[in-house]
XYZ file of C-alpha atoms in Angstrom:
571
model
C 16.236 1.983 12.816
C 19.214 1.419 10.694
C 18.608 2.762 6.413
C 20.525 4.222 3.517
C 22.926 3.152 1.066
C 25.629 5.189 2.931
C 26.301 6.169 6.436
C 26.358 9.759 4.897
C 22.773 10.355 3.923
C 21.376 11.627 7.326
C 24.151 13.765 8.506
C 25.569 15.437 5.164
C 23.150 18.536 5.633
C 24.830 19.689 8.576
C 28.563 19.417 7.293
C 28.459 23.092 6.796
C 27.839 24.177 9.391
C 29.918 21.949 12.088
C 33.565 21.114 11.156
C 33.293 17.882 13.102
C 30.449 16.769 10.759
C 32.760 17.082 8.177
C 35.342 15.467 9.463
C 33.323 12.336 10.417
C 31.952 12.421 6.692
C 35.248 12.528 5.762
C 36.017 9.446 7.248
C 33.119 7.705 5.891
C 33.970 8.306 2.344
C 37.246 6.743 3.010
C 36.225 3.996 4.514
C 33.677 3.483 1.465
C 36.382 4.046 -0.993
C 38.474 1.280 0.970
C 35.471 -0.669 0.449
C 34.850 -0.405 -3.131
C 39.030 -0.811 -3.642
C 39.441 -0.123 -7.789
C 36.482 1.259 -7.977
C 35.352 4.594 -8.555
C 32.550 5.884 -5.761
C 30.920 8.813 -7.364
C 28.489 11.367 -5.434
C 25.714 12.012 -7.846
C 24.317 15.532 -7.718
C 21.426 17.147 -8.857
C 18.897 20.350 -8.270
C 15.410 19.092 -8.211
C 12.670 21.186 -9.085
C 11.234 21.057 -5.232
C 12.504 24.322 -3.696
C 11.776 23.229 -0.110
C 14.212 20.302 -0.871
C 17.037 22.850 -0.969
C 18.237 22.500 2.928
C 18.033 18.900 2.913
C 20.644 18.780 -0.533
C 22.970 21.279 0.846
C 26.002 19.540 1.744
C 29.540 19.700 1.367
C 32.023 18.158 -0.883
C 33.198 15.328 0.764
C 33.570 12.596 -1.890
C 36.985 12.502 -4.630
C 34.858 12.103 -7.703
C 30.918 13.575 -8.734
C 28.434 12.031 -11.117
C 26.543 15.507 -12.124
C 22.781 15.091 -13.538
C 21.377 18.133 -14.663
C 23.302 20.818 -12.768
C 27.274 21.540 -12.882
C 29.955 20.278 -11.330
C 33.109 22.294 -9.523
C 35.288 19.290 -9.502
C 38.202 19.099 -12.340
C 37.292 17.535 -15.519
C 39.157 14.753 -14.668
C 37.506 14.070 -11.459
C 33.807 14.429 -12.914
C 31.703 11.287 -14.306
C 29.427 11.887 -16.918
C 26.354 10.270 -17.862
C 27.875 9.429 -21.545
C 31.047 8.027 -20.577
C 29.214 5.599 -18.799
C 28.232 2.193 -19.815
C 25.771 -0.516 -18.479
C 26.190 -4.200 -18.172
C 24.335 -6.758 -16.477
C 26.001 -9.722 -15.235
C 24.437 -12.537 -13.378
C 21.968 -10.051 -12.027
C 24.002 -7.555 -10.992
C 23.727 -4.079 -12.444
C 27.385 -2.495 -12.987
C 27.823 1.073 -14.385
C 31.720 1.045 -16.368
C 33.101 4.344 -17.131
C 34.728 3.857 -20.163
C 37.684 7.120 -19.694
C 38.815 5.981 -16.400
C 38.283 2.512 -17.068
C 36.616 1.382 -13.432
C 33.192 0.139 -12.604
C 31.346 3.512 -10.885
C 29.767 3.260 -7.563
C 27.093 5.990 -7.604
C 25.948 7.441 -3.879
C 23.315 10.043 -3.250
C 24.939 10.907 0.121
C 21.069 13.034 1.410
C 18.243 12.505 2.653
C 15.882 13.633 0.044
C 13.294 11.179 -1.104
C 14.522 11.320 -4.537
C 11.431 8.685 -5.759
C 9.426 11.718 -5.798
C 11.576 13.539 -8.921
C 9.895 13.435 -12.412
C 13.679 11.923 -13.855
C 13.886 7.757 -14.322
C 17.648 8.347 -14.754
C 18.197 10.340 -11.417
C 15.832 7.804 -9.771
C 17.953 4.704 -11.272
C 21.496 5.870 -10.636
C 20.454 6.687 -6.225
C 18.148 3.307 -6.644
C 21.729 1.328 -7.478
C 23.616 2.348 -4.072
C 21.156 0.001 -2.278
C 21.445 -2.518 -4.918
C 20.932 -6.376 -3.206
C 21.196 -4.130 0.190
C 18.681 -4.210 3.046
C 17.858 -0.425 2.970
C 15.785 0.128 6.374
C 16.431 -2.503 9.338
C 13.068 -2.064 11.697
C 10.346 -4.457 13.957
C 7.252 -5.040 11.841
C 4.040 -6.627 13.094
C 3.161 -8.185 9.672
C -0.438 -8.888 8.718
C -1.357 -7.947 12.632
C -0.666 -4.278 11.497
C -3.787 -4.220 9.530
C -5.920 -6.118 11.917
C -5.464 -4.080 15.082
C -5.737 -0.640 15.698
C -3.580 -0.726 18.764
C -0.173 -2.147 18.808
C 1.956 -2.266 21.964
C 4.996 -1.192 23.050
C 8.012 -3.791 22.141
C 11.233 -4.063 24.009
C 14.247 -6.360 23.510
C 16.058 -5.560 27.111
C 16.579 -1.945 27.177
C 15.893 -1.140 23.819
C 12.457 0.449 22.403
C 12.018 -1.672 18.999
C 8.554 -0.347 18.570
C 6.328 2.749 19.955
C 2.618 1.904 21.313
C 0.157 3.290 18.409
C -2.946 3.653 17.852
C -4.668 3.878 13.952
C -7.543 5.456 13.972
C -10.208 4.324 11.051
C -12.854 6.756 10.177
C -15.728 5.999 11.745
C -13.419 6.502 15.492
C -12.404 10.117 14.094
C -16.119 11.081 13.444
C -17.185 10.252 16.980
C -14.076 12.331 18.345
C -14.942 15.075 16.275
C -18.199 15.269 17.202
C -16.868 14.770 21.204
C -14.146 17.312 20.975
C -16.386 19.715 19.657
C -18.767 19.518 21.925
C -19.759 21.648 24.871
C -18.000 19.304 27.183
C -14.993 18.527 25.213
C -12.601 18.488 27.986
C -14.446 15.767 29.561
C -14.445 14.336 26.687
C -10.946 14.268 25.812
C -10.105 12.914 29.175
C -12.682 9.685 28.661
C -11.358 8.876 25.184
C -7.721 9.172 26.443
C -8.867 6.887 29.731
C -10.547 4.430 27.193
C -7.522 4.113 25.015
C -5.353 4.530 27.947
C -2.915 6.770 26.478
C -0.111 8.229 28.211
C 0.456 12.031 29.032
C 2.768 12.323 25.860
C 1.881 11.674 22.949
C 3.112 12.075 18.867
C 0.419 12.909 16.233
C 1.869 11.401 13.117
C 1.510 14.027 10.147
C 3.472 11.919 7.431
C 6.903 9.468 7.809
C 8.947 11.576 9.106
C 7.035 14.205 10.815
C 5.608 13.795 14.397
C 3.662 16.424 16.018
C 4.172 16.411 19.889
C 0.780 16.555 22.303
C 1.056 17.001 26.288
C -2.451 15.821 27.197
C -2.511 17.126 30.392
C -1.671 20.762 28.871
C -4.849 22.692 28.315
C -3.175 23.993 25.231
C -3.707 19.760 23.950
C -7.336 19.988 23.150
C -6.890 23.215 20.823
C -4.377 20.997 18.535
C -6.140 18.075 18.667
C -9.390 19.811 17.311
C -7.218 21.301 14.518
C -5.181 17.834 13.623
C -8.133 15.778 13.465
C -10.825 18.335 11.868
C -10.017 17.283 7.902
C -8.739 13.689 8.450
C -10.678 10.370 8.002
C -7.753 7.990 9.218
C -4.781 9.057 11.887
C -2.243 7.102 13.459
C -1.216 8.246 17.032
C 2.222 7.130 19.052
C 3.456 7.400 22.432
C 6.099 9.889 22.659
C 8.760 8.410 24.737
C 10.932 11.617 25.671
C 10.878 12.620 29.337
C 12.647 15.598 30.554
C 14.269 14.008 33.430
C 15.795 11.193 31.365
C 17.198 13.229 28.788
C 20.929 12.887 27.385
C 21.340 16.264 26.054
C 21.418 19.071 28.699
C 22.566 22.736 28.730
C 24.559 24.316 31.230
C 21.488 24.959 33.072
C 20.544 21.115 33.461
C 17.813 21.698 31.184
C 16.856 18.551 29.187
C 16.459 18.492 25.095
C 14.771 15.402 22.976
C 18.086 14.310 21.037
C 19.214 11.327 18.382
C 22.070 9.837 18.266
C 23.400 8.740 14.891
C 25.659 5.472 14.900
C 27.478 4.444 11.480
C 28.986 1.150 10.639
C 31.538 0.309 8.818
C 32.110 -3.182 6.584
C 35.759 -4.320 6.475
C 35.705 -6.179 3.438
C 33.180 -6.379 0.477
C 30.043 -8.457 0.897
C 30.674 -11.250 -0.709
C 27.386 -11.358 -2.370
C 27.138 -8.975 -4.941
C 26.373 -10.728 -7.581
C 23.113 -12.512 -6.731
C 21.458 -14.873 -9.373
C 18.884 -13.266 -11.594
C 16.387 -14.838 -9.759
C 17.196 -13.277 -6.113
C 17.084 -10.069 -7.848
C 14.475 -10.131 -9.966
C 12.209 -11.887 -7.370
C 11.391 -10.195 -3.953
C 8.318 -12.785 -3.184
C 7.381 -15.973 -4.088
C 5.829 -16.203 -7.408
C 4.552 -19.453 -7.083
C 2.723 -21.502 -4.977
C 2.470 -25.383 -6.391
C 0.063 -28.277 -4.096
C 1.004 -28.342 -0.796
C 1.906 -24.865 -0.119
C 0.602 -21.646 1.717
C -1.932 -21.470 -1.001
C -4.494 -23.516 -1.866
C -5.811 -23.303 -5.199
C -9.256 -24.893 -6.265
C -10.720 -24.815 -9.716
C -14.032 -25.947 -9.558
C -15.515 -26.875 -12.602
C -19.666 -26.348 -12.938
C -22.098 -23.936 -14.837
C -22.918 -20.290 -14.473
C -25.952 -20.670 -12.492
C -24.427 -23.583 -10.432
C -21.590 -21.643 -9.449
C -23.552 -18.751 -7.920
C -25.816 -21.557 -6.475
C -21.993 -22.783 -4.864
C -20.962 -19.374 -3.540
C -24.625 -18.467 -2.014
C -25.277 -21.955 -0.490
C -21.616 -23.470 0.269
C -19.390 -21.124 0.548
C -20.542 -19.145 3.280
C -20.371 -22.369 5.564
C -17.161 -23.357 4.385
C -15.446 -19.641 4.366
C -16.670 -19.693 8.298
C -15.597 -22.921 9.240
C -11.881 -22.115 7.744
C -11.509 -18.875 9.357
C -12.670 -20.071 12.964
C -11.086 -22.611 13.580
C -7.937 -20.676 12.301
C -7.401 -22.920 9.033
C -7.423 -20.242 6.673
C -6.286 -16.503 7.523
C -7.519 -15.015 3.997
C -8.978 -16.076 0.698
C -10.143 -15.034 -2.789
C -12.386 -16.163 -5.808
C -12.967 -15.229 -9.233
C -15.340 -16.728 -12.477
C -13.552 -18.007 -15.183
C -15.558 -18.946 -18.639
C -12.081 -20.611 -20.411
C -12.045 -24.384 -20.898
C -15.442 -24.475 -19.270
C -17.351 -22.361 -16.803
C -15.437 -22.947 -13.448
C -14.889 -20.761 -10.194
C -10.729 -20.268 -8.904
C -10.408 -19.844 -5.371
C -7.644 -19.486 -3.610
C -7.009 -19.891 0.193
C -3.970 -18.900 2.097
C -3.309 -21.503 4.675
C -2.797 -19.657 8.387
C -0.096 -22.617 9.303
C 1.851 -25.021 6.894
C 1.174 -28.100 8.630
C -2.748 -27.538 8.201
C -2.663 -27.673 4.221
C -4.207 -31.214 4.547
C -6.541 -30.068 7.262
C -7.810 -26.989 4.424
C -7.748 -29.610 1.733
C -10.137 -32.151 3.748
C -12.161 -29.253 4.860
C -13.063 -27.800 1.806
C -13.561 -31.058 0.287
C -16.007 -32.297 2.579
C -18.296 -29.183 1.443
C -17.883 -29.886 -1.963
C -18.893 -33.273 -1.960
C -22.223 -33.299 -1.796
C -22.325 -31.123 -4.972
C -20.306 -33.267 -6.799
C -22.426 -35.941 -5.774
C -25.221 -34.218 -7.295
C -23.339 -33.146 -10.360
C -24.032 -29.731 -9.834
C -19.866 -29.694 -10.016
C -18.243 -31.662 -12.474
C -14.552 -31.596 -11.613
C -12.587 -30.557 -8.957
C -8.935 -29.782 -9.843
C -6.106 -28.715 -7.311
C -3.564 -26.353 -8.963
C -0.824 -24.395 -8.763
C -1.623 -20.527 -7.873
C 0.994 -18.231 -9.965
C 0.876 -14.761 -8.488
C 0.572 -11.738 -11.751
C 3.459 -9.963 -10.265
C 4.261 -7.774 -13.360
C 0.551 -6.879 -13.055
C -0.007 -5.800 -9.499
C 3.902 -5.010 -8.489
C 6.006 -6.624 -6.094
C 5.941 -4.206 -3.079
C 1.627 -4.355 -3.541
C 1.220 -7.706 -4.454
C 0.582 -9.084 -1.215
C -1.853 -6.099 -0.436
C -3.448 -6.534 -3.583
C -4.310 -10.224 -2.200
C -5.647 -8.847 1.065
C -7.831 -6.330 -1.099
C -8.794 -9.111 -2.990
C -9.826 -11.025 0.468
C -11.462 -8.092 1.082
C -13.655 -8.300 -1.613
C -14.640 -11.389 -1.871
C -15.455 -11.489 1.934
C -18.076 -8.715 0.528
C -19.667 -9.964 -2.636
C -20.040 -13.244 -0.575
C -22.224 -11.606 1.759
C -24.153 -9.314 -1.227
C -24.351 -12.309 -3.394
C -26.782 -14.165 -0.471
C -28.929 -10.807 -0.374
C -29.244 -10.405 -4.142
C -30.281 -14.273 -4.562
C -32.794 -14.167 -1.959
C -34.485 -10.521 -3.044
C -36.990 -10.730 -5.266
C -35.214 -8.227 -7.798
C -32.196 -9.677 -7.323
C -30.629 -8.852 -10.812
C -32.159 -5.524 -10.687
C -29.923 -5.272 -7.630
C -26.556 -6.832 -8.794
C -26.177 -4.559 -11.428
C -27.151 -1.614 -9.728
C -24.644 -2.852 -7.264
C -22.194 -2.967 -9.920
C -22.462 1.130 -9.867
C -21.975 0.706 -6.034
C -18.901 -1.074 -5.676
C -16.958 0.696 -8.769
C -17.658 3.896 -6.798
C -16.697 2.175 -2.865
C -13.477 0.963 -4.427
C -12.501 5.117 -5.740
C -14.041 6.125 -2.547
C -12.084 3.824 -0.322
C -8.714 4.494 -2.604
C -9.308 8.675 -1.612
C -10.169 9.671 -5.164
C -11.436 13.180 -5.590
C -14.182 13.955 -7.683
C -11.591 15.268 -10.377
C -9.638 12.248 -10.091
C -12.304 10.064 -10.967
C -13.123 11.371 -14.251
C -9.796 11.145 -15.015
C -9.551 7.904 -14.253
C -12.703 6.668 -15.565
C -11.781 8.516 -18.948
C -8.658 6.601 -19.438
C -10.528 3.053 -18.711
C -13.468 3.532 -20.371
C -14.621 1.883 -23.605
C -16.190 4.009 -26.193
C -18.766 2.427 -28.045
C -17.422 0.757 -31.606
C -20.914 1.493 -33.209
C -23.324 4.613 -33.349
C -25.971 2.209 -32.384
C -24.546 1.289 -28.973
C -23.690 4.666 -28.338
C -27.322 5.687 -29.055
C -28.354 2.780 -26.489
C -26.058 3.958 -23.896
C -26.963 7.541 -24.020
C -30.533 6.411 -23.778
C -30.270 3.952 -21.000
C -27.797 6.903 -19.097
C -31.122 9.246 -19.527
C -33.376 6.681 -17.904
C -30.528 5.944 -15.076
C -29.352 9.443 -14.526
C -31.270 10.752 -11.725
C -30.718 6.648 -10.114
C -27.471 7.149 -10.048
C -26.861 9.904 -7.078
C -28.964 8.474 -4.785
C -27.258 5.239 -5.032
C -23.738 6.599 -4.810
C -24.765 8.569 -1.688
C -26.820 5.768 0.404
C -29.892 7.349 -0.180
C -31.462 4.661 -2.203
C -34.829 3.579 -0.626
C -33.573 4.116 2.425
C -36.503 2.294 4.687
C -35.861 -0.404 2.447
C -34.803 -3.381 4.577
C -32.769 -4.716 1.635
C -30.791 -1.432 1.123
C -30.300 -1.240 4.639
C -28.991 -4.577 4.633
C -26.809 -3.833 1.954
C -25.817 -0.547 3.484
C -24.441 -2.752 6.646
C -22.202 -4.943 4.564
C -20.778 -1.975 2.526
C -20.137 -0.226 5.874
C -18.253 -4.100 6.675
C -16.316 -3.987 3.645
C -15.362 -0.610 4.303
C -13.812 -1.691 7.313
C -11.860 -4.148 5.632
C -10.672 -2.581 2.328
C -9.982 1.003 4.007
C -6.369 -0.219 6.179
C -5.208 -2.214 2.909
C -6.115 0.241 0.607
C -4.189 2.879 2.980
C -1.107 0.505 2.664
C -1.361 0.235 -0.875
C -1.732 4.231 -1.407
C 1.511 4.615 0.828
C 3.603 1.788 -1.465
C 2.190 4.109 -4.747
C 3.250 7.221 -3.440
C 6.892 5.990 -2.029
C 7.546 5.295 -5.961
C 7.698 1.769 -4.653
C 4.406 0.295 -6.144
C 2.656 -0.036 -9.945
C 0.481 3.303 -10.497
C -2.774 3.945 -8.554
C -4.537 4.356 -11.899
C -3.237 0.835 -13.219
C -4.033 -0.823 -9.791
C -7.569 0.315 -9.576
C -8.107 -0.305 -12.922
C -7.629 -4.316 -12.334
C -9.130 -4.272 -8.653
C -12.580 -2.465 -10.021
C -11.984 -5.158 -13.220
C -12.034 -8.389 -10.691
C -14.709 -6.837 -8.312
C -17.100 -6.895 -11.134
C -16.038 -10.101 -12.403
C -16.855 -11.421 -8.827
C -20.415 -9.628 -8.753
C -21.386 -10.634 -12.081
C -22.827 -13.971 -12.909
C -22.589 -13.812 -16.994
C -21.186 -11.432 -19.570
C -18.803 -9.624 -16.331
C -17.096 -7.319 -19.541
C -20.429 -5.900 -20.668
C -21.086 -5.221 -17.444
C -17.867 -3.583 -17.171
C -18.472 -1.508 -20.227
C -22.102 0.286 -19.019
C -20.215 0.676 -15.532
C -17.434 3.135 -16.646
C -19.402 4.699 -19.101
C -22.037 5.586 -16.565
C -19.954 6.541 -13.700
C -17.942 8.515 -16.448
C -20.969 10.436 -17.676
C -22.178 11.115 -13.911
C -18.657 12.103 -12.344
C -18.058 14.649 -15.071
C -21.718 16.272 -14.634
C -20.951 16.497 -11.470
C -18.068 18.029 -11.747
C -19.217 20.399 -14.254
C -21.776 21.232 -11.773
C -19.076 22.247 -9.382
């Protein structure tokens, strides 16, 4: 794997304590100045408030000039950069800080490997975000969209080089029946069968967090003691092969005795890249914004009334979602209920291969037809599909399409029960209680957490009288509400247990995205988990609800609010 704005950031902890470290980082500042001729490079320093950051930052001075934030510098006055003698300019696209007393453009590097996304400080986080500005920062093999559909991933080579470990992601369900197994009275056994069933190899790596593996021998008796502790409060793991073996090790002692080891390679550029000063479009765009007729996406409006469009997505859609997906038209898709310019449903289908967009296009025509024939659809219109990027964020974007998918895969399914029950509306809007609640769930809200949330999005009433209504309606719901939210609801109800089996479905779906999502949020890479749930719970109820989806919307929160804090109070 090849990251970081400078060849410095994963050794510089460890220049003071080895000379030869600091001699090689030495080298690399040179070589960076050479780089950046007539410019300034500055190292930017700064304290964070995280105490068990402090070994990572320790490092030595290596670099001629320092860009202090919030702590003090030891170089001479005239070899220090401070945040007001510097200015900020913008041309085409390319963000240049000019210091106006030396009279250069400054190069700031944060030469560590501290994860400074995580500091409370915008200006900290913008001057380390500019040393990988229009730079590939990590080079490493991803699988894709096939990362979220498998949960084992093989080993990938190119010749003699490892580009990718074998791993295995464990969803919930998997960890409860290994629980229960390695807990048991014959847990050995156990062990043994599960590791023969996912044929795992001796050695293995339980993967705590990005950068922190915890090593297994399986064939040690001391492995099923660890295991039993690493798995005991998690609902989703993620297990690699370790590759290290003793007799092929690098690193030996004077005894022969073999250690695991890395081996850190830098590169250095001879001359400037040449492209440094990208459009404002290649920087401002990271994905593809939009999609006209005749691209990956395919996007339908279908023009008809309220109750002929829940007619469409109970008796059409269902075929016509199958038929793209098996025969490998269509790899995802999503809908949604717009009232604007007339009543009509958007739906938008990603196409699996290019080639096929006629093949999708025919397809989904040919289902519509008849109800056009009939008038139950009025017009069918083929537009262009304009991702909301400043609304769901460019690293979650994507996701936020496959959570969509998700969705939409579920109220298809819940729609057909709810239309053929005999309460059906009784049902949809107790669903709508449900869903809200499977969405935090999914997302790993706490209880705390969700009042919080819910607080923020919720809508007092405007009037006294709908407040009265609310709290009355909340009295008459209140002791409803817990055994919905806990799948206790008429259980021996075939319905509910129907319902209960696509939940458990959708579950399956939503939980890997939603996992992906929660990893952009918390890399400081992604919009806020608050504003992100706020529009995914928005568009799940505007895809349950036939009419009036912001009423809905308003009872919801205020309900879930009331109920969550209770319950909390409780606690």
């Amino acid at each position: 794997m090849a990251a970081g704005g400078s060849a410095a950031n994963l050794i510089s902890r460890y220049s003071l304590f080895d000379p030869a470290v600091q001699t090689f980082l030495n080298h690399i500042a040179e070589a960076e100045d050479q780089i950046h001729a007539g410019r300034i490079v500055a190292e930017v320093t700064h304290i964070p408030r995280h105490i068990q950051a402090a070994n990572i930052l320790q490092r030595s001075e290596f670099r001629n000039y320092e860009l202090p934030f919030m702590t003090v510098s030891d170089k001479p006055k005239e070899r220090q950069i401070s945040l007001e003698d510097l200015y900020i300019s913008c041309p085409n696209g390319y963000i240049k800080l000019w210091s106006k007393q030396q009279q250069k453009e400054v190069i700031p590097k944060f030469s560590s490997s501290f994860n400074y996304a995580i500091t409370p400080h915008p200006i900290f986080q913008f001057l380390c975000d500019l040393q990988t500005q229009h730079q590939r920062q990590v080079l490493f093999f991803k699988w894709g969209p096939l990362h979220q559909d498998y949960g084992f991933l093989p080993r990938v080579r190119y010749k003699d080089i490892t580009l990718f470990r074998a791993t295995w992601r464990l969803k919930t369900e998997e960890i409860e029946a290994l629980n229960k197994g390695i807990n048991g009275k014959n847990a050995r056994s156990f062990l043994s069968e599960w590791r023969a069933m996912h044929q795992m190899p001796r050695y293995i790596a339980l993967v705590e967090n990005v950068d922190r593996e915890l090593f297994v021998d399986l064939d040690s008796n001391n492995s099923l003691g660890i295991i039993q502790k690493f798995f005991s409060k998690r609902t989703q793991a993620t297990i690699k092969e370790y590759l290290y073996a003793p007799e092929q090790a690098m690193v030996r002692d004077e005894q022969e005795a073999g250690y695991p080891s890395e081996f850190f390679v830098a590169f250095a550029r001879k001359t400037e890249k040449k492209t440094s000063t990208p459009s404002p479009r290649n920087f401002k765009d990271q994905i593809q914004r939009s999609f006209p007729p005749g691209s990956e996406w395919v996007y339908f409006k279908i023009y008809t009334g309220t109750k002929s469009g829940e007619t469409l997505l109970v008796k059409v859609f269902p075929t016509l979602i199958q038929e793209l997906m098996s025969k490998g038209l269509v790899d995802r898709w999503f809908f949604l209920r717009y009232a604007d310019s007339g009543y009509h449903l958007r739906c938008r289908f990603h196409v699996a291969e290019l080639q096929q967009v006629g093949q999708v296009i025919q397809t989904i025509n040919q289902h519509l037809a008849p109800a056009v024939e009939s008038k139950l659809i009025s017009k069918v219109q083929i537009d262009q599909y304009v991702r909301e990027v400043e609304r769901y964020g460019q690293s979650t974007m994507e996701l936020s399409e496959q959570c969509f998918f998700a969705e939409s895969q579920q109220t298809l399914m819940l729609l057909q029960i709810i239309n053929q029950a005999e309460q059906g509306e009784t049902l949809r809007w107790q669903l709508g209680f449900v869903l809200t609640d499977q969405i935090l769930n999914v997302f790993q809200l706490k209880l705390e957490e969700k009042v919080q949330l819910l607080e923020k999005i919720r809508l007092p009433a405007s009037n006294k009288h709908l407040a009265q209504q609310l709290s009355t309606k909340f009295r008459e719901l209140r002791s409803l509400l817990p055994a919905l939210l806990d799948n206790s609801h008429e259980a021996e109800n075939p319905v509910w247990q129907q319902i209960r089996q696509v939940l458990q479905l959708g579950n399956q779906l939503m939980e890997p995205v939603a996992a992906e999502i929660l990893k952009q949020v918390e890399s400081g890479e992604g919009h806020s988990k608050e504003s992100l749930l706020q529009s995914y719970i928005h568009m799940m109820i505007n895809r349950l609800c036939k009419t009036s989806p912001n009423r809905h919307e308003v009872v919801i929160y205020e309900f879930l609010y009331r109920h969550y804090n209770s319950k909390l109070a409780r606690s």
